[in-house]
CSV table of C-alpha atoms in Angstrom, one decimal:
chain,number,residue,atom,x,y,z
D,109,GLY,CA,-29.2,11.9,-69.3
D,110,GLU,CA,-32.1,13.7,-67.6
D,111,ASN,CA,-32.1,17.4,-68.7
D,112,VAL,CA,-32.4,19.7,-65.7
D,113,GLU,CA,-32.7,23.4,-66.1
D,114,GLN,CA,-32.2,25.9,-63.4
D,115,HIS,CA,-33.0,29.6,-63.2
D,116,PRO,CA,-31.7,32.1,-62.2
D,117,SER,CA,-28.0,31.5,-62.2
D,118,THR,CA,-27.6,34.4,-59.6
D,119,LEU,CA,-29.9,35.9,-57.2
D,120,SER,CA,-29.6,38.8,-54.8
D,121,VAL,CA,-32.2,39.7,-52.3
D,122,GLN,CA,-32.5,42.0,-49.3
D,123,GLU,CA,-32.5,40.4,-46.0
D,124,GLY,CA,-36.2,39.5,-45.1
D,125,ASP,CA,-37.2,39.2,-48.7
D,126,SER,CA,-38.2,36.1,-50.5
D,127,ALA,CA,-36.3,34.2,-53.0
D,128,VAL,CA,-37.5,31.7,-55.6
D,129,ILE,CA,-35.5,29.4,-57.8
D,130,LYS,CA,-37.0,27.4,-60.5
D,131,CYS,CA,-36.0,24.0,-62.2
D,132,THR,CA,-37.4,22.0,-65.1
D,133,TYR,CA,-36.7,18.5,-65.9
D,134,SER,CA,-37.2,16.2,-68.9
D,135,ASP,CA,-37.8,12.8,-67.7
D,136,SER,CA,-41.7,12.4,-67.3
D,137,ALA,CA,-41.0,9.2,-64.9
D,138,SER,CA,-39.0,11.1,-62.5
D,139,ASN,CA,-40.8,11.0,-59.1
D,140,TYR,CA,-38.5,12.6,-56.5
D,141,PHE,CA,-37.1,16.1,-56.5
D,142,PRO,CA,-34.5,17.2,-54.0
D,143,TRP,CA,-33.0,20.6,-53.4
D,144,TYR,CA,-29.3,21.0,-52.1
D,145,LYS,CA,-27.5,23.8,-50.5
D,146,GLN,CA,-23.7,24.0,-51.0
D,147,GLU,CA,-21.3,26.3,-49.3
D,148,LEU,CA,-17.9,27.2,-50.7
D,149,GLY,CA,-15.6,24.1,-50.7
D,150,LYS,CA,-18.2,21.8,-48.9
D,151,ARG,CA,-20.4,19.0,-49.9
D,152,PRO,CA,-24.1,19.6,-51.0
D,153,GLN,CA,-26.3,19.4,-48.1
D,154,LEU,CA,-30.1,18.3,-48.7
D,155,ILE,CA,-32.5,21.0,-47.4
D,156,ILE,CA,-35.8,19.9,-48.7
D,157,ASP,CA,-37.2,17.4,-51.1
D,158,ILE,CA,-40.6,16.5,-52.7
D,159,ARG,CA,-42.1,13.3,-54.0
D,160,SER,CA,-44.4,13.3,-57.1
D,161,ASN,CA,-47.5,12.5,-55.0
D,162,VAL,CA,-47.8,16.0,-53.6
D,163,GLY,CA,-47.7,19.4,-55.0
D,164,GLU,CA,-46.2,21.2,-52.2
D,165,LYS,CA,-44.1,20.8,-49.1
D,166,LYS,CA,-43.0,23.2,-46.5
D,167,ASP,CA,-40.3,23.3,-43.7
D,168,GLN,CA,-40.3,26.5,-41.7
D,169,ARG,CA,-39.0,29.1,-44.1
D,170,ILE,CA,-38.4,26.7,-46.8
D,171,ALA,CA,-41.0,25.3,-49.5
D,172,VAL,CA,-40.9,23.4,-52.6
D,173,THR,CA,-43.7,23.3,-55.2
D,174,LEU,CA,-44.0,20.7,-58.0
D,175,ASN,CA,-46.0,20.9,-61.2
D,176,LYS,CA,-45.7,17.4,-62.8
D,177,THR,CA,-47.7,18.2,-65.7
D,178,ALA,CA,-45.4,21.0,-66.7
D,179,LYS,CA,-42.3,19.2,-65.4
D,180,HIS,CA,-41.1,22.0,-63.1
D,181,PHE,CA,-40.5,22.6,-59.5
D,182,SER,CA,-39.4,25.6,-57.4
D,183,LEU,CA,-37.6,26.2,-54.2
D,184,HIS,CA,-39.1,29.1,-52.2
D,185,ILE,CA,-37.2,30.7,-49.3
D,186,THR,CA,-39.0,33.3,-47.1
D,187,GLU,CA,-37.7,35.8,-44.7
D,188,THR,CA,-34.2,35.4,-46.0
D,189,GLN,CA,-31.2,35.7,-43.8
D,190,PRO,CA,-27.4,36.3,-44.5
D,191,GLU,CA,-26.7,32.6,-43.6
D,192,ASP,CA,-29.0,31.6,-46.5
D,193,SER,CA,-26.4,32.8,-48.8
D,194,ALA,CA,-25.0,29.8,-50.8
D,195,VAL,CA,-25.3,28.0,-54.0
D,196,TYR,CA,-28.5,26.0,-54.4
D,197,PHE,CA,-28.9,23.0,-56.7
D,198,CYS,CA,-32.1,21.2,-57.8
D,199,ALA,CA,-31.8,17.5,-59.0
D,200,ALA,CA,-33.9,15.0,-60.6
D,201,PRO,CA,-33.6,11.3,-61.2
D,202,GLN,CA,-33.5,9.4,-64.6
D,203,VAL,CA,-35.7,6.7,-63.6
D,204,TYR,CA,-35.2,4.1,-66.5
D,205,THR,CA,-31.4,4.0,-66.0
D,206,GLY,CA,-31.2,3.5,-62.1
D,207,ASN,CA,-32.4,6.8,-60.7
D,208,GLN,CA,-29.1,8.6,-61.2
D,209,PHE,CA,-29.5,12.2,-60.0
D,210,TYR,CA,-28.8,15.0,-62.6
D,211,PHE,CA,-28.3,18.4,-61.2
D,212,GLY,CA,-29.3,21.8,-62.4
D,213,THR,CA,-26.7,24.4,-63.0
D,214,GLY,CA,-27.0,26.0,-59.7
D,215,THR,CA,-28.2,29.4,-58.2
D,216,SER,CA,-25.9,31.5,-56.4
D,217,LEU,CA,-28.0,33.2,-53.8
D,218,THR,CA,-26.7,36.4,-52.0
D,219,VAL,CA,-28.7,37.8,-49.1
D,220,ILE,CA,-27.9,41.3,-48.6
D,221,PRO,CA,-28.0,42.4,-44.8
N,70,GLY,CA,-27.6,8.3,-40.0
N,71,ALA,CA,-26.6,7.9,-43.6
N,72,VAL,CA,-23.0,9.0,-43.4
N,73,VAL,CA,-20.7,8.9,-46.4
N,74,SER,CA,-17.0,9.1,-45.9
N,75,GLN,CA,-14.5,10.1,-48.5
N,76,HIS,CA,-10.8,10.2,-48.5
N,77,PRO,CA,-8.6,11.8,-49.2
N,78,SER,CA,-10.1,15.3,-48.8
N,79,TRP,CA,-7.4,16.8,-50.8
N,80,VAL,CA,-4.4,15.5,-52.9
N,81,ILE,CA,-1.8,17.0,-55.0
N,82,CYS,CA,0.0,14.8,-57.6
N,83,LYS,CA,2.3,15.2,-60.6
N,84,SER,CA,1.3,14.8,-64.2
N,85,GLY,CA,1.3,11.1,-65.1
N,86,THR,CA,0.6,9.7,-61.8
N,87,SER,CA,-2.5,7.9,-60.6
N,88,VAL,CA,-4.6,8.9,-57.6
N,89,LYS,CA,-7.1,6.6,-55.8
N,90,ILE,CA,-10.0,8.1,-53.9
N,91,GLU,CA,-12.1,6.1,-51.5
N,92,CYS,CA,-15.9,6.4,-50.8
N,93,ARG,CA,-17.4,4.5,-47.9
N,94,SER,CA,-20.9,4.3,-46.5
N,95,LEU,CA,-20.4,4.1,-42.7
N,96,ASP,CA,-23.9,3.2,-41.3
N,97,PHE,CA,-25.7,1.6,-44.5
N,98,GLN,CA,-25.1,-0.7,-47.3
N,99,ALA,CA,-25.0,0.8,-50.9
N,100,THR,CA,-25.3,-1.4,-53.7
N,101,THR,CA,-25.0,1.7,-56.0
N,102,MET,CA,-22.8,4.8,-55.4
N,103,PHE,CA,-22.5,7.7,-57.6
N,104,TRP,CA,-19.3,9.7,-58.6
N,105,TYR,CA,-19.4,13.3,-59.4
N,106,ARG,CA,-17.1,15.9,-60.7
N,107,GLN,CA,-17.4,19.7,-60.0
N,108,PHE,CA,-15.3,22.3,-61.6
N,109,PRO,CA,-15.0,25.8,-59.8
N,110,LYS,CA,-18.4,27.6,-59.8
N,111,GLN,CA,-20.0,24.9,-61.8
N,112,SER,CA,-22.6,22.3,-61.3
N,113,LEU,CA,-22.1,18.6,-60.1
N,114,MET,CA,-21.6,16.6,-63.2
N,115,LEU,CA,-22.3,12.8,-63.0
N,116,MET,CA,-19.4,10.9,-64.0
N,117,ALA,CA,-20.3,7.3,-63.4
N,118,THR,CA,-22.5,5.0,-61.4
N,119,SER,CA,-20.7,2.5,-59.4
N,120,ASN,CA,-22.4,-1.0,-58.9
N,121,GLU,CA,-21.5,-3.4,-56.4
N,122,GLY,CA,-20.2,-6.6,-57.9
N,123,SER,CA,-20.4,-5.4,-61.4
N,124,LYS,CA,-18.9,-3.0,-63.8
N,125,ALA,CA,-19.7,0.7,-63.5
N,126,THR,CA,-21.8,2.7,-65.8
N,127,TYR,CA,-20.1,5.7,-67.3
N,128,GLU,CA,-21.8,8.9,-68.5
N,129,GLN,CA,-21.3,9.9,-72.1
N,130,GLY,CA,-18.0,11.5,-72.6
N,131,VAL,CA,-16.3,10.2,-69.4
N,132,GLU,CA,-13.3,7.9,-70.2
N,133,LYS,CA,-13.8,4.5,-68.4
N,134,ASP,CA,-10.0,3.7,-68.8
N,135,LYS,CA,-9.0,7.0,-67.3
N,136,PHE,CA,-11.4,6.9,-64.3
N,137,LEU,CA,-11.4,3.4,-63.0
N,138,ILE,CA,-14.0,2.5,-60.6
N,139,ASN,CA,-14.2,-0.4,-58.2
N,140,HIS,CA,-17.1,-1.2,-56.0
N,141,ALA,CA,-15.9,-4.3,-54.2
N,142,SER,CA,-18.2,-4.3,-51.3
N,143,LEU,CA,-21.5,-3.0,-50.1
N,144,THR,CA,-19.7,-0.2,-48.3
N,145,LEU,CA,-16.8,0.9,-50.6
N,146,SER,CA,-16.3,2.3,-54.0
N,147,THR,CA,-13.0,3.6,-55.3
N,148,LEU,CA,-12.3,5.9,-58.1
N,149,THR,CA,-8.8,5.9,-59.5
N,150,VAL,CA,-7.8,8.8,-61.9
N,151,THR,CA,-5.1,7.3,-64.1
N,152,SER,CA,-2.3,9.1,-65.8
N,153,ALA,CA,-3.5,12.4,-64.3
N,154,HIS,CA,-3.2,15.6,-66.1
N,155,PRO,CA,-3.7,19.3,-65.0
N,156,GLU,CA,-7.1,19.4,-66.7
N,157,ASP,CA,-8.3,16.6,-64.2
N,158,SER,CA,-7.8,18.9,-61.4
N,159,SER,CA,-11.3,19.2,-60.0
N,160,PHE,CA,-13.5,18.5,-56.9
N,161,TYR,CA,-14.6,14.8,-57.0
N,162,ILE,CA,-17.6,13.9,-54.8
N,163,CYS,CA,-19.1,10.5,-54.3
N,164,SER,CA,-22.6,9.9,-53.1
N,165,ALA,CA,-24.9,7.0,-52.1
N,166,ARG,CA,-28.4,6.5,-50.8
N,167,PRO,CA,-29.3,4.0,-48.0
N,168,GLY,CA,-33.0,3.4,-48.8
N,169,THR,CA,-35.2,3.1,-52.0
N,170,ASP,CA,-34.4,4.8,-55.2
N,171,ASN,CA,-37.1,7.5,-54.1
N,172,SER,CA,-35.0,8.9,-51.4
N,173,PRO,CA,-32.0,11.6,-51.3
N,174,LEU,CA,-28.4,11.0,-52.0
N,175,HIS,CA,-26.0,11.7,-49.3
N,176,PHE,CA,-22.5,13.0,-50.2
N,177,GLY,CA,-19.1,12.5,-49.1
N,178,ASN,CA,-17.0,15.6,-48.1
N,179,GLY,CA,-15.4,15.6,-51.5
N,180,THR,CA,-11.8,15.2,-52.7
N,181,ARG,CA,-10.0,18.3,-54.1
N,182,LEU,CA,-7.5,17.0,-56.7
N,183,THR,CA,-4.7,19.2,-58.0
N,184,VAL,CA,-2.4,17.9,-60.7
N,185,THR,CA,0.7,19.7,-61.2
């Protein structure tokens, strides 16, 4: 399936600082890239997504950038808060087999008050 | 909108028994649903794609005879873990999307399976 790599696996930041998580994918036909936040024992929740016709999308403190040529996209969280602490997953679809989502390995973000 | 309901939320069963997990799209029709498995502190691993009215498509390494998937209607998919063993203990999550392929997946609450 689609090969999605995510870095870093863990990330600790001071409250108020920014956090950046990066993902790469392998299917050049992929055209939609979501980011999910998962709290312990709960289901993943979509926090932001981007389609391949734009290079950047922002929603308040969260932004996603996409470089289709290089096949990578990144999640940016500014002014981090303790409630941002969670595991974040990127995903990319494998287009030619039906747009199944393959997920990155996850990033455990800890925001230190 | 786009609510996916999954039951049960947790189940404990003995080795050798079978467990059925239901996934329903409550306010939209889903011709395709996806089943994922997540071990502790790991990522979501796609197990299979459930197709309404036809056979499921399984990922490499996932035993189709062990993880039976039925997608009998546009709002219901079931995953049956047959002859469960302790190594099948995991968090199983279903998902579906209401719109086009170029849209987000919505997840059920997940099912925590413990096989004793």
